[in-house]
mmCIF file of C-alpha atoms and ligand atoms in Angstrom:
data_model
loop_
_atom_site.group_PDB
_atom_site.id
_atom_site.type_symbol
_atom_site.label_atom_id
_atom_site.label_comp_id
_atom_site.label_asym_id
_atom_site.label_seq_id
_atom_site.Cartn_x
_atom_site.Cartn_y
_atom_site.Cartn_z
ATOM 1 C CA MET A 1 -27.680 -8.363 -14.432
ATOM 2 C CA GLY A 2 -28.169 -4.647 -15.173
ATOM 3 C CA ASP A 3 -30.996 -2.786 -16.893
ATOM 4 C CA PRO A 4 -31.639 -3.504 -20.564
ATOM 5 C CA PRO A 5 -29.572 -1.183 -22.766
ATOM 6 C CA GLY A 6 -31.125 2.222 -23.536
ATOM 7 C CA GLN A 7 -31.463 3.636 -27.031
ATOM 8 C CA ASP A 8 -28.242 5.659 -26.858
ATOM 9 C CA GLU A 9 -26.300 2.581 -25.860
ATOM 10 C CA ILE A 10 -27.874 0.510 -28.638
ATOM 11 C CA LEU A 11 -27.063 3.164 -31.228
ATOM 12 C CA LYS A 12 -23.486 3.477 -29.969
ATOM 13 C CA LYS A 13 -23.010 -0.288 -30.222
ATOM 14 C CA ALA A 14 -24.641 -0.366 -33.687
ATOM 15 C CA GLY A 15 -22.389 2.470 -34.860
ATOM 16 C CA GLU A 16 -19.308 0.562 -33.675
ATOM 17 C CA ILE A 17 -20.448 -2.595 -35.453
ATOM 18 C CA LEU A 18 -20.959 -0.695 -38.718
ATOM 19 C CA LYS A 19 -17.644 1.164 -38.441
ATOM 20 C CA SER A 20 -15.811 -2.118 -37.974
ATOM 21 C CA GLY A 21 -17.378 -3.714 -41.075
ATOM 22 C CA GLY A 22 -20.367 -5.476 -39.475
ATOM 23 C CA LEU A 23 -24.023 -5.495 -40.525
ATOM 24 C CA VAL A 24 -26.963 -3.940 -38.679
ATOM 25 C CA ALA A 25 -30.613 -4.207 -39.728
ATOM 26 C CA PHE A 26 -32.634 -1.111 -38.844
ATOM 27 C CA PRO A 27 -36.064 0.461 -39.356
ATOM 28 C CA THR A 28 -36.684 3.233 -41.859
ATOM 29 C CA GLU A 29 -40.002 4.934 -42.652
ATOM 30 C CA THR A 30 -40.424 2.682 -45.732
ATOM 31 C CA VAL A 31 -39.183 -0.844 -44.873
ATOM 32 C CA TYR A 32 -36.392 -2.315 -42.745
ATOM 33 C CA GLY A 33 -32.883 -1.893 -44.188
ATOM 34 C CA LEU A 34 -29.829 -4.151 -43.952
ATOM 35 C CA GLY A 35 -27.003 -1.710 -43.301
ATOM 36 C CA GLY A 36 -23.252 -1.764 -43.780
ATOM 37 C CA ASP A 37 -20.609 0.975 -44.096
ATOM 38 C CA ALA A 38 -21.074 2.303 -47.667
ATOM 39 C CA PHE A 39 -17.362 3.128 -47.998
ATOM 40 C CA ASN A 40 -16.220 -0.341 -46.943
ATOM 41 C CA PRO A 41 -16.219 -2.752 -49.935
ATOM 42 C CA ALA A 42 -16.062 -5.777 -47.611
ATOM 43 C CA SER A 43 -19.272 -4.663 -45.870
ATOM 44 C CA SER A 44 -21.078 -4.382 -49.176
ATOM 45 C CA LYS A 45 -19.930 -7.885 -50.107
ATOM 46 C CA ARG A 46 -21.269 -9.148 -46.777
ATOM 47 C CA ILE A 47 -24.632 -7.514 -47.494
ATOM 48 C CA TYR A 48 -24.949 -9.370 -50.804
ATOM 49 C CA ALA A 49 -24.008 -12.630 -49.132
ATOM 50 C CA ALA A 50 -26.440 -12.171 -46.212
ATOM 51 C CA LYS A 51 -29.345 -11.460 -48.567
ATOM 52 C CA GLY A 52 -28.367 -13.994 -51.201
ATOM 53 C CA ARG A 53 -28.547 -11.068 -53.611
ATOM 54 C CA PRO A 54 -26.838 -10.940 -57.031
ATOM 55 C CA SER A 55 -23.832 -8.617 -56.714
ATOM 56 C CA ASP A 56 -24.786 -6.653 -59.849
ATOM 57 C CA ASN A 57 -27.816 -5.259 -58.030
ATOM 58 C CA PRO A 58 -26.607 -2.001 -56.451
ATOM 59 C CA LEU A 59 -27.320 -0.834 -52.898
ATOM 60 C CA ILE A 60 -28.821 2.472 -51.750
ATOM 61 C CA VAL A 61 -26.463 4.766 -49.804
ATOM 62 C CA HIS A 62 -28.308 6.313 -46.851
ATOM 63 C CA ILE A 63 -27.197 9.697 -45.535
ATOM 64 C CA CYS A 64 -28.377 11.810 -42.591
ATOM 65 C CA ARG A 65 -27.499 15.337 -43.734
ATOM 66 C CA LEU A 66 -27.915 17.010 -47.094
ATOM 67 C CA SER A 67 -24.309 18.243 -47.142
ATOM 68 C CA ASP A 68 -23.149 14.602 -47.288
ATOM 69 C CA LEU A 69 -24.757 14.206 -50.718
ATOM 70 C CA GLU A 70 -21.586 15.797 -52.134
ATOM 71 C CA LYS A 71 -19.476 12.988 -50.683
ATOM 72 C CA THR A 72 -21.450 10.280 -52.477
ATOM 73 C CA ALA A 73 -22.024 11.931 -55.860
ATOM 74 C CA ALA A 74 -19.459 13.355 -58.280
ATOM 75 C CA PHE A 75 -21.867 15.830 -59.811
ATOM 76 C CA ILE A 76 -25.112 17.117 -58.378
ATOM 77 C CA PRO A 77 -27.560 18.713 -60.820
ATOM 78 C CA LYS A 78 -29.860 21.466 -59.569
ATOM 79 C CA GLU A 79 -32.808 19.062 -59.933
ATOM 80 C CA ALA A 80 -31.340 16.991 -57.085
ATOM 81 C CA TYR A 81 -31.365 19.967 -54.748
ATOM 82 C CA GLU A 82 -34.911 20.821 -55.824
ATOM 83 C CA LEU A 83 -36.096 17.283 -55.059
ATOM 84 C CA ALA A 84 -34.177 17.250 -51.773
ATOM 85 C CA GLU A 85 -35.796 20.535 -50.756
ATOM 86 C CA ALA A 86 -39.264 19.112 -51.454
ATOM 87 C CA PHE A 87 -38.968 15.497 -50.275
ATOM 88 C CA TRP A 88 -35.928 14.950 -48.029
ATOM 89 C CA PRO A 89 -35.705 13.597 -45.484
ATOM 90 C CA GLY A 90 -38.253 11.089 -46.788
ATOM 91 C CA PRO A 91 -39.075 8.108 -49.018
ATOM 92 C CA LEU A 92 -37.227 9.278 -52.146
ATOM 93 C CA THR A 93 -34.020 7.852 -53.627
ATOM 94 C CA MET A 94 -32.037 9.705 -56.294
ATOM 95 C CA ILE A 95 -29.640 8.178 -58.828
ATOM 96 C CA LEU A 96 -26.582 10.359 -59.513
ATOM 97 C CA GLN A 97 -23.048 9.987 -60.923
ATOM 98 C CA LYS A 98 -21.072 8.274 -58.173
ATOM 99 C CA ASP A 99 -18.158 9.822 -56.318
ATOM 100 C CA PRO A 100 -14.922 8.085 -57.395
ATOM 101 C CA LEU A 101 -14.122 7.202 -53.765
ATOM 102 C CA LEU A 102 -17.322 5.214 -53.313
ATOM 103 C CA PRO A 103 -16.460 1.509 -53.808
ATOM 104 C CA SER A 104 -17.908 -0.123 -56.910
ATOM 105 C CA GLU A 105 -18.986 -3.057 -54.667
ATOM 106 C CA THR A 106 -21.565 -0.708 -53.147
ATOM 107 C CA THR A 107 -22.900 0.401 -56.542
ATOM 108 C CA GLY A 108 -23.019 -3.067 -58.078
ATOM 109 C CA GLY A 109 -20.245 -2.099 -60.513
ATOM 110 C CA LEU A 110 -22.183 0.920 -61.863
ATOM 111 C CA GLN A 111 -20.769 4.426 -62.270
ATOM 112 C CA THR A 112 -23.942 5.799 -60.712
ATOM 113 C CA VAL A 113 -25.112 5.750 -57.098
ATOM 114 C CA ALA A 114 -28.523 5.629 -55.418
ATOM 115 C CA VAL A 115 -28.768 8.035 -52.453
ATOM 116 C CA ARG A 116 -31.520 8.411 -49.870
ATOM 117 C CA PHE A 117 -31.970 10.584 -46.767
ATOM 118 C CA PRO A 118 -34.567 8.729 -44.670
ATOM 119 C CA SER A 119 -36.878 10.559 -42.272
ATOM 120 C CA HIS A 120 -37.022 7.875 -39.555
ATOM 121 C CA PRO A 121 -35.291 9.310 -36.442
ATOM 122 C CA LEU A 122 -33.723 5.963 -35.487
ATOM 123 C CA ALA A 123 -32.385 5.505 -39.028
ATOM 124 C CA GLN A 124 -30.908 9.007 -38.968
ATOM 125 C CA ALA A 125 -29.289 8.431 -35.580
ATOM 126 C CA LEU A 126 -27.844 5.116 -36.732
ATOM 127 C CA ILE A 127 -26.387 6.598 -39.927
ATOM 128 C CA ASP A 128 -24.832 9.362 -37.858
ATOM 129 C CA ALA A 129 -23.382 6.870 -35.368
ATOM 130 C CA ALA A 130 -21.894 4.896 -38.280
ATOM 131 C CA GLY A 131 -20.062 7.907 -39.664
ATOM 132 C CA GLY A 132 -22.672 9.195 -42.107
ATOM 133 C CA PHE A 133 -22.918 6.669 -44.964
ATOM 134 C CA VAL A 134 -24.867 3.440 -44.648
ATOM 135 C CA ALA A 135 -25.399 1.187 -47.676
ATOM 136 C CA ALA A 136 -28.684 -0.643 -47.207
ATOM 137 C CA PRO A 137 -30.970 -2.739 -49.335
ATOM 138 C CA SER A 138 -34.286 -3.914 -47.900
ATOM 139 C CA ALA A 139 -33.593 -6.381 -45.050
ATOM 140 C CA ASN A 140 -35.146 -9.479 -46.655
ATOM 141 C CA THR A 141 -33.731 -12.579 -48.258
ATOM 142 C CA SER A 142 -33.491 -11.774 -51.971
ATOM 143 C CA GLY A 143 -36.838 -12.377 -53.696
ATOM 144 C CA ARG A 144 -39.012 -12.313 -50.562
ATOM 145 C CA PRO A 145 -41.356 -9.462 -49.589
ATOM 146 C CA SER A 146 -39.513 -6.548 -47.937
ATOM 147 C CA PRO A 147 -39.867 -6.695 -44.145
ATOM 148 C CA THR A 148 -42.144 -4.093 -42.592
ATOM 149 C CA VAL A 149 -41.999 -5.719 -39.134
ATOM 150 C CA GLY A 150 -38.850 -6.601 -37.172
ATOM 151 C CA LYS A 151 -39.775 -10.257 -36.741
ATOM 152 C CA TYR A 152 -39.571 -10.871 -40.498
ATOM 153 C CA VAL A 153 -36.050 -9.425 -40.595
ATOM 154 C CA TYR A 154 -35.159 -11.875 -37.866
ATOM 155 C CA GLU A 155 -36.771 -14.723 -39.790
ATOM 156 C CA ASP A 156 -34.755 -13.986 -42.955
ATOM 157 C CA LEU A 157 -31.414 -12.800 -41.587
ATOM 158 C CA SER A 158 -30.912 -14.211 -38.101
ATOM 159 C CA GLY A 159 -27.374 -15.603 -37.837
ATOM 160 C CA ARG A 160 -26.253 -13.626 -40.903
ATOM 161 C CA ILE A 161 -26.100 -10.151 -39.374
ATOM 162 C CA ASP A 162 -24.556 -8.687 -36.232
ATOM 163 C CA MET A 163 -27.518 -6.750 -34.879
ATOM 164 C CA LEU A 164 -31.197 -5.986 -35.484
ATOM 165 C CA ILE A 165 -32.777 -2.810 -34.173
ATOM 166 C CA ASP A 166 -36.439 -3.827 -33.873
ATOM 167 C CA ASP A 167 -38.931 -0.972 -33.837
ATOM 168 C CA GLY A 168 -42.089 -2.938 -34.625
ATOM 169 C CA GLN A 169 -44.160 -2.026 -37.688
ATOM 170 C CA VAL A 170 -42.731 0.679 -40.016
ATOM 171 C CA GLY A 171 -44.826 3.680 -41.026
ATOM 172 C CA LEU A 172 -45.162 3.400 -44.817
ATOM 173 C CA GLY A 173 -44.671 -0.212 -45.857
ATOM 174 C CA LEU A 174 -43.410 0.146 -49.452
ATOM 175 C CA GLU A 175 -39.851 0.969 -50.542
ATOM 176 C CA SER A 176 -38.826 4.486 -51.587
ATOM 177 C CA THR A 177 -39.597 6.045 -54.952
ATOM 178 C CA ILE A 178 -36.446 5.972 -57.133
ATOM 179 C CA VAL A 179 -35.721 8.852 -59.529
ATOM 180 C CA ASP A 180 -32.841 8.728 -62.013
ATOM 181 C CA LEU A 181 -31.169 12.123 -62.528
ATOM 182 C CA THR A 182 -28.254 10.918 -64.649
ATOM 183 C CA GLU A 183 -29.988 11.174 -68.035
ATOM 184 C CA GLU A 184 -31.290 14.165 -69.951
ATOM 185 C CA VAL A 185 -34.818 13.723 -68.622
ATOM 186 C CA PRO A 186 -35.469 12.730 -64.985
ATOM 187 C CA MET A 187 -37.067 9.308 -64.820
ATOM 188 C CA ILE A 188 -38.989 7.370 -62.161
ATOM 189 C CA LEU A 189 -37.446 3.888 -61.959
ATOM 190 C CA ARG A 190 -39.478 2.592 -59.005
ATOM 191 C CA PRO A 191 -42.854 4.050 -57.941
ATOM 192 C CA GLY A 192 -43.564 4.691 -54.258
ATOM 193 C CA PHE A 193 -45.278 7.036 -51.800
ATOM 194 C CA ILE A 194 -43.734 10.089 -53.510
ATOM 195 C CA THR A 195 -45.959 9.825 -56.571
ATOM 196 C CA GLU A 196 -45.451 10.938 -60.154
ATOM 197 C CA ALA A 197 -47.860 13.862 -59.615
ATOM 198 C CA MET A 198 -45.924 15.035 -56.533
ATOM 199 C CA LEU A 199 -42.624 14.827 -58.417
ATOM 200 C CA ARG A 200 -44.055 16.600 -61.450
ATOM 201 C CA LYS A 201 -44.782 19.673 -59.333
ATOM 202 C CA VAL A 202 -41.031 20.008 -58.783
ATOM 203 C CA LEU A 203 -39.738 18.578 -62.082
ATOM 204 C CA PRO A 204 -42.455 19.137 -64.719
ATOM 205 C CA ASP A 205 -40.745 17.042 -67.419
ATOM 206 C CA ILE A 206 -40.217 13.905 -65.280
ATOM 207 C CA CYS A 207 -41.248 10.637 -66.954
ATOM 208 C CA LEU A 208 -41.848 7.015 -65.954
ATOM 209 C CA ASP A 209 -39.504 4.176 -66.887
ATOM 210 C CA PRO A 210 -41.425 2.601 -69.818
ATOM 211 C CA ALA A 211 -40.821 -0.819 -68.237
ATOM 212 C CA LEU A 212 -43.207 0.214 -65.426
ATOM 213 C CA LEU A 213 -46.079 0.731 -67.818
ATOM 214 C CA ALA A 214 -45.598 -2.438 -69.816
ATOM 215 C CA LYS A 215 -48.860 -4.291 -70.062
ATOM 216 C CA ALA A 216 -49.244 -7.083 -67.532
ATOM 217 C CA VAL A 217 -49.952 -10.519 -68.853
ATOM 218 C CA THR A 218 -53.637 -11.251 -68.716
ATOM 219 C CA ALA A 219 -54.416 -14.886 -68.353
ATOM 220 C CA ASP A 220 -56.905 -17.096 -66.618
ATOM 221 C CA LEU A 221 -56.427 -19.749 -63.984
ATOM 222 C CA ASP A 222 -56.878 -22.548 -66.464
ATOM 223 C CA PRO A 223 -53.309 -23.834 -66.941
ATOM 224 C CA GLN A 224 -53.843 -24.140 -70.685
ATOM 225 C CA ALA A 225 -54.877 -20.493 -70.887
ATOM 226 C CA ILE A 226 -51.862 -19.388 -68.881
ATOM 227 C CA LYS A 227 -49.551 -21.390 -71.074
ATOM 228 C CA ALA A 228 -51.023 -19.980 -74.284
ATOM 229 C CA SER A 229 -50.707 -16.404 -73.116
ATOM 230 C CA ASP A 230 -47.121 -16.983 -71.937
ATOM 231 C CA THR A 231 -46.036 -18.037 -75.375
ATOM 232 C CA ALA A 232 -48.035 -15.339 -77.097
ATOM 233 C CA ASP A 233 -46.451 -12.655 -74.993
ATOM 234 C CA GLY A 234 -43.047 -14.272 -74.764
ATOM 235 C CA SER A 235 -42.135 -12.172 -71.751
ATOM 236 C CA LEU A 236 -43.208 -14.113 -68.701
ATOM 237 C CA GLY A 237 -40.368 -15.118 -66.477
ATOM 238 C CA ASP A 238 -38.513 -13.358 -63.743
ATOM 239 C CA ASN A 239 -39.381 -9.990 -65.118
ATOM 240 C CA PRO A 240 -43.130 -9.619 -65.246
ATOM 241 C CA ASP A 241 -42.958 -5.926 -66.008
ATOM 242 C CA ALA A 242 -40.840 -6.141 -69.089
ATOM 243 C CA ASP A 243 -42.156 -6.015 -72.584
ATOM 244 C CA HIS A 244 -39.067 -5.581 -74.676
ATOM 245 C CA THR A 245 -37.661 -2.742 -72.652
ATOM 246 C CA GLY A 246 -35.624 -3.842 -69.636
ATOM 247 C CA PRO A 247 -36.055 -1.784 -66.462
ATOM 248 C CA LYS A 248 -33.197 0.575 -65.648
ATOM 249 C CA ALA A 249 -32.980 -0.165 -61.927
ATOM 250 C CA PRO A 250 -31.163 -3.517 -61.974
ATOM 251 C CA GLY A 251 -33.214 -4.760 -59.006
ATOM 252 C CA MET A 252 -36.481 -4.340 -60.864
ATOM 253 C CA LYS A 253 -35.641 -7.198 -63.210
ATOM 254 C CA TYR A 254 -35.404 -9.860 -60.525
ATOM 255 C CA LYS A 255 -38.260 -11.957 -59.169
ATOM 256 C CA HIS A 256 -39.513 -10.088 -56.168
ATOM 257 C CA TYR A 257 -41.816 -9.841 -53.217
ATOM 258 C CA ALA A 258 -42.961 -13.398 -53.712
ATOM 259 C CA PRO A 259 -44.654 -15.249 -50.870
ATOM 260 C CA GLN A 260 -44.652 -19.066 -50.898
ATOM 261 C CA GLY A 261 -48.266 -19.121 -52.065
ATOM 262 C CA GLU A 262 -49.439 -18.209 -55.546
ATOM 263 C CA VAL A 263 -50.804 -14.659 -55.795
ATOM 264 C CA ILE A 264 -53.803 -14.158 -58.099
ATOM 265 C CA ILE A 265 -54.982 -10.649 -58.981
ATOM 266 C CA PHE A 266 -58.542 -10.046 -60.191
ATOM 267 C CA GLU A 267 -59.245 -6.835 -62.041
ATOM 268 C CA GLY A 268 -62.849 -5.724 -62.359
ATOM 269 C CA ASP A 269 -65.754 -4.151 -60.492
ATOM 270 C CA GLU A 270 -66.544 -5.229 -56.931
ATOM 271 C CA LYS A 271 -69.509 -7.339 -57.966
ATOM 272 C CA LYS A 272 -67.674 -9.376 -60.594
ATOM 273 C CA VAL A 273 -64.603 -9.821 -58.407
ATOM 274 C CA SER A 274 -66.617 -10.946 -55.369
ATOM 275 C CA GLU A 275 -68.552 -13.506 -57.433
ATOM 276 C CA ARG A 276 -65.379 -14.882 -58.900
ATOM 277 C CA LEU A 277 -63.664 -14.899 -55.501
ATOM 278 C CA LEU A 278 -66.414 -16.977 -53.959
ATOM 279 C CA PHE A 279 -66.274 -19.394 -56.862
ATOM 280 C CA GLU A 280 -62.496 -19.862 -56.535
ATOM 281 C CA LEU A 281 -62.588 -20.103 -52.738
ATOM 282 C CA GLN A 282 -65.281 -22.778 -52.829
ATOM 283 C CA LYS A 283 -63.324 -24.674 -55.477
ATOM 284 C CA ASP A 284 -60.131 -24.479 -53.400
ATOM 285 C CA ARG A 285 -61.966 -25.669 -50.298
ATOM 286 C CA LYS A 286 -63.274 -28.732 -52.146
ATOM 287 C CA LYS A 287 -59.777 -29.528 -53.386
ATOM 288 C CA GLY A 288 -58.248 -28.997 -49.932
ATOM 289 C CA ILE A 289 -56.151 -26.043 -51.128
ATOM 290 C CA ARG A 290 -55.500 -23.495 -48.364
ATOM 291 C CA SER A 291 -56.565 -20.105 -49.699
ATOM 292 C CA GLY A 292 -56.456 -16.533 -48.440
ATOM 293 C CA VAL A 293 -57.910 -13.186 -49.527
ATOM 294 C CA ILE A 294 -57.102 -9.522 -49.013
ATOM 295 C CA LEU A 295 -60.371 -7.585 -48.795
ATOM 296 C CA SER A 296 -61.613 -4.037 -48.346
ATOM 297 C CA ASP A 297 -64.523 -3.458 -45.940
ATOM 298 C CA GLN A 298 -66.838 -2.976 -48.919
ATOM 299 C CA MET A 299 -65.799 -6.282 -50.473
ATOM 300 C CA LEU A 300 -66.153 -8.003 -47.119
ATOM 301 C CA ASP A 301 -69.724 -6.681 -46.789
ATOM 302 C CA ARG A 302 -70.540 -7.805 -50.304
ATOM 303 C CA LEU A 303 -69.197 -11.317 -49.707
ATOM 304 C CA LYS A 304 -70.966 -11.587 -46.373
ATOM 305 C CA GLY A 305 -74.184 -10.652 -48.159
ATOM 306 C CA GLN A 306 -73.699 -13.616 -50.466
ATOM 307 C CA GLU A 307 -72.423 -16.236 -48.057
ATOM 308 C CA GLU A 308 -72.764 -16.969 -44.350
ATOM 309 C CA GLU A 309 -69.099 -17.712 -43.995
ATOM 310 C CA ILE A 310 -66.377 -16.681 -46.438
ATOM 311 C CA PRO A 311 -64.783 -19.998 -47.448
ATOM 312 C CA ALA A 312 -61.186 -18.836 -47.060
ATOM 313 C CA ASP A 313 -58.606 -20.130 -44.581
ATOM 314 C CA SER A 314 -57.337 -16.601 -44.087
ATOM 315 C CA VAL A 315 -59.130 -13.269 -44.570
ATOM 316 C CA LYS A 316 -57.027 -10.092 -44.319
ATOM 317 C CA CYS A 317 -59.029 -6.933 -44.031
ATOM 318 C CA LEU A 318 -57.862 -3.556 -45.271
ATOM 319 C CA GLY A 319 -60.296 -1.689 -43.036
ATOM 320 C CA SER A 320 -62.456 1.243 -43.933
ATOM 321 C CA SER A 321 -59.701 3.596 -45.090
ATOM 322 C CA ASP A 322 -58.963 4.110 -48.754
ATOM 323 C CA ASP A 323 -58.066 0.741 -50.326
ATOM 324 C CA THR A 324 -54.931 1.856 -52.081
ATOM 325 C CA GLU A 325 -53.330 3.478 -49.081
ATOM 326 C CA ALA A 326 -54.224 0.614 -46.751
ATOM 327 C CA MET A 327 -52.899 -1.849 -49.314
ATOM 328 C CA ALA A 328 -49.608 0.082 -49.548
ATOM 329 C CA HIS A 329 -49.216 -0.046 -45.759
ATOM 330 C CA MET A 330 -50.208 -3.678 -45.300
ATOM 331 C CA LEU A 331 -49.390 -5.606 -48.493
ATOM 332 C CA PHE A 332 -45.921 -6.894 -47.571
ATOM 333 C CA ARG A 333 -46.984 -7.735 -44.036
ATOM 334 C CA PHE A 334 -50.029 -9.664 -45.289
ATOM 335 C CA LEU A 335 -47.928 -11.617 -47.805
ATOM 336 C CA ARG A 336 -45.587 -12.642 -44.996
ATOM 337 C CA GLU A 337 -48.489 -13.596 -42.715
ATOM 338 C CA PHE A 338 -49.975 -15.774 -45.449
ATOM 339 C CA ASP A 339 -46.652 -17.627 -45.484
ATOM 340 C CA ASP A 340 -46.823 -18.072 -41.691
ATOM 341 C CA GLU A 341 -50.297 -19.556 -42.184
ATOM 342 C CA LYS A 342 -49.154 -21.868 -45.009
ATOM 343 C CA ILE A 343 -51.602 -20.336 -47.471
ATOM 344 C CA GLU A 344 -51.200 -21.783 -50.959
ATOM 345 C CA ARG A 345 -53.349 -19.368 -52.957
ATOM 346 C CA ILE A 346 -53.779 -15.646 -52.319
ATOM 347 C CA TYR A 347 -56.544 -13.674 -54.026
ATOM 348 C CA VAL A 348 -56.550 -9.899 -54.238
ATOM 349 C CA ARG A 349 -58.434 -7.276 -56.214
ATOM 350 C CA ALA A 350 -56.400 -4.903 -58.397
ATOM 351 C CA VAL A 351 -56.335 -1.199 -57.493
ATOM 352 C CA ALA A 352 -56.241 1.570 -60.129
ATOM 353 C CA GLN A 353 -52.703 2.104 -61.444
ATOM 354 C CA GLU A 354 -52.542 5.815 -60.678
ATOM 355 C CA GLY A 355 -51.009 7.822 -57.856
ATOM 356 C CA LEU A 356 -49.957 5.493 -55.055
ATOM 357 C CA GLY A 357 -51.807 2.705 -56.907
ATOM 358 C CA LEU A 358 -48.953 2.551 -59.410
ATOM 359 C CA ALA A 359 -46.570 1.542 -56.606
ATOM 360 C CA VAL A 360 -49.023 -0.943 -55.090
ATOM 361 C CA MET A 361 -49.702 -2.620 -58.431
ATOM 362 C CA ASN A 362 -45.983 -2.662 -59.270
ATOM 363 C CA ARG A 363 -45.264 -4.752 -56.139
ATOM 364 C CA LEU A 364 -48.431 -6.804 -56.465
ATOM 365 C CA LYS A 365 -47.745 -7.738 -60.099
ATOM 366 C CA LYS A 366 -44.260 -8.886 -59.169
ATOM 367 C CA ALA A 367 -45.633 -10.949 -56.319
ATOM 368 C CA ALA A 368 -48.122 -12.484 -58.762
ATOM 369 C CA GLY A 369 -45.521 -13.221 -61.433
ATOM 370 C CA GLY A 370 -47.177 -10.592 -63.616
ATOM 371 C CA ARG A 371 -50.524 -12.287 -64.135
ATOM 372 C CA ILE A 372 -53.701 -10.299 -63.763
ATOM 373 C CA ILE A 373 -57.060 -11.837 -64.517
ATOM 374 C CA ALA A 374 -59.353 -9.267 -66.096
ATOM 375 C CA LEU A 375 -63.033 -9.983 -65.359
HETATM 376 O O1 TXA B 401 -37.094 2.350 -49.135
HETATM 377 C C1 TXA B 401 -36.035 1.904 -49.575
HETATM 378 O O2 TXA B 401 -35.514 2.346 -50.605
HETATM 379 C C2 TXA B 401 -35.388 0.743 -48.810
HETATM 380 C C3 TXA B 401 -34.935 1.270 -47.446
HETATM 381 C C4 TXA B 401 -34.139 0.263 -46.674
HETATM 382 O O3 TXA B 401 -34.223 2.447 -47.609
HETATM 383 N N1 TXA B 401 -34.294 0.202 -49.565
HETATM 384 C C5 TXA B 401 -34.461 -0.553 -50.673
HETATM 385 O O4 TXA B 401 -33.292 -1.054 -51.230
HETATM 386 O O5 TXA B 401 -35.554 -0.790 -51.153
HETATM 387 P P1 TXA B 401 -33.242 -2.243 -52.283
HETATM 388 O O6 TXA B 401 -31.808 -2.538 -52.444
HETATM 389 O O7 TXA B 401 -34.102 -3.330 -51.860
HETATM 390 O O8 TXA B 401 -33.745 -1.598 -53.614
HETATM 391 C C6 TXA B 401 -32.902 -0.670 -54.282
HETATM 392 C C7 TXA B 401 -33.256 -0.600 -55.739
HETATM 393 C C8 TXA B 401 -32.882 -1.853 -56.513
HETATM 394 O O9 TXA B 401 -33.925 -2.144 -57.429
HETATM 395 C C9 TXA B 401 -31.630 -1.407 -57.250
HETATM 396 O O10 TXA B 401 -31.445 -2.098 -58.447
HETATM 397 C C10 TXA B 401 -31.888 0.077 -57.475
HETATM 398 O O11 TXA B 401 -32.498 0.480 -56.304
HETATM 399 N N2 TXA B 401 -30.640 0.830 -57.646
HETATM 400 C C11 TXA B 401 -29.666 1.006 -56.732
HETATM 401 N N3 TXA B 401 -28.647 1.723 -57.265
HETATM 402 C C12 TXA B 401 -28.980 2.001 -58.531
HETATM 403 C C13 TXA B 401 -28.343 2.691 -59.605
HETATM 404 N N4 TXA B 401 -27.140 3.231 -59.467
HETATM 405 N N5 TXA B 401 -29.002 2.770 -60.794
HETATM 406 C C14 TXA B 401 -30.234 2.236 -60.944
HETATM 407 N N6 TXA B 401 -30.888 1.569 -59.955
HETATM 408 C C15 TXA B 401 -30.268 1.442 -58.774
HETATM 409 MG MG1 MG B 402 -35.371 -4.877 -51.915
#
């Protein structure tokens, strides 16, 4: 037996797999991706099958040099170059008119294409080894939280892909911001680490997809109350964000990021939320329901002041850093860990829906089926 393969060897092998139509899961700075050759329609079909993803939900084409943008898009407006200059390589995806040579299997049948130039060095090297164009959705089974750690890619896709390049925990933890440049006004279709304010500095007239701002359903845990508000709103279902405007990114309409347990979001000041949390946790304990919480240091202190032991089966701490940023980094990983621990109910406090908080709440609301309990 020789030495374990070095990185160059791994990348060479991965490149060969991709060039011959196989699938390779790989780390990016946002989440793990499930890659195939973007110009091979059979590879794209295999990606949909491996994820169990509807084939009308287009994939993102990943490139590793700006000059390759011209080979994916038929027309590139100056706004695209301005955004690329400011944010590429990095966690930004642009929607453009697709190049006619790009297979419609890759773009979910659309005439537009999503393109991203990731900053992760391994991702860049892999794309290069594959010939420059890697179609990759997040490397999770459709509907589950995006994997931010290699072991969760393995859990979802083992046996369905040809290779996994495991690089441990990714840096950011939420998927890229998506900006649509195919309409008159540039529009944010999916919020992420590149925030609206950052984008506005480059494109002052950029707007948010109205579906992102649609009011979340506010209900209470009482099943009767939830039922009443469902009917009143008429919009609960697989698309928690929709009012009557569907989201433009096809993927944003599907049920997403959902752990096995039920996610419950409390919105309110620390005091009210901690009181309510304790009440629910004690109730769950009496009923034998396994519950978990995601807490900031401040909330943890407050709860510890009220109770000797927090009556939760699992307590995930965000640490002392800013809540929103820590939540963005850790949310998907925590949701997966709760599944590992067979947690049935997950309580979390809402963050303000501004800046990065818009992205965090977007994912959190989907995980919670749209319900937020205002206290
Ligand atoms: O950070 C990321 O973007 C990760 C890493 C792997 O790069 N990828 C990722 O891909 O999140 P995925 O497939 O999970 O999400 C892509 C989203 C979907 O909601 C899809 O509907 C949308 O992008 N999308 C792709 N092409 C589109 C298009 N032509 N028009 C509108 N939305 C599009
Ligand atoms: Mg995804």
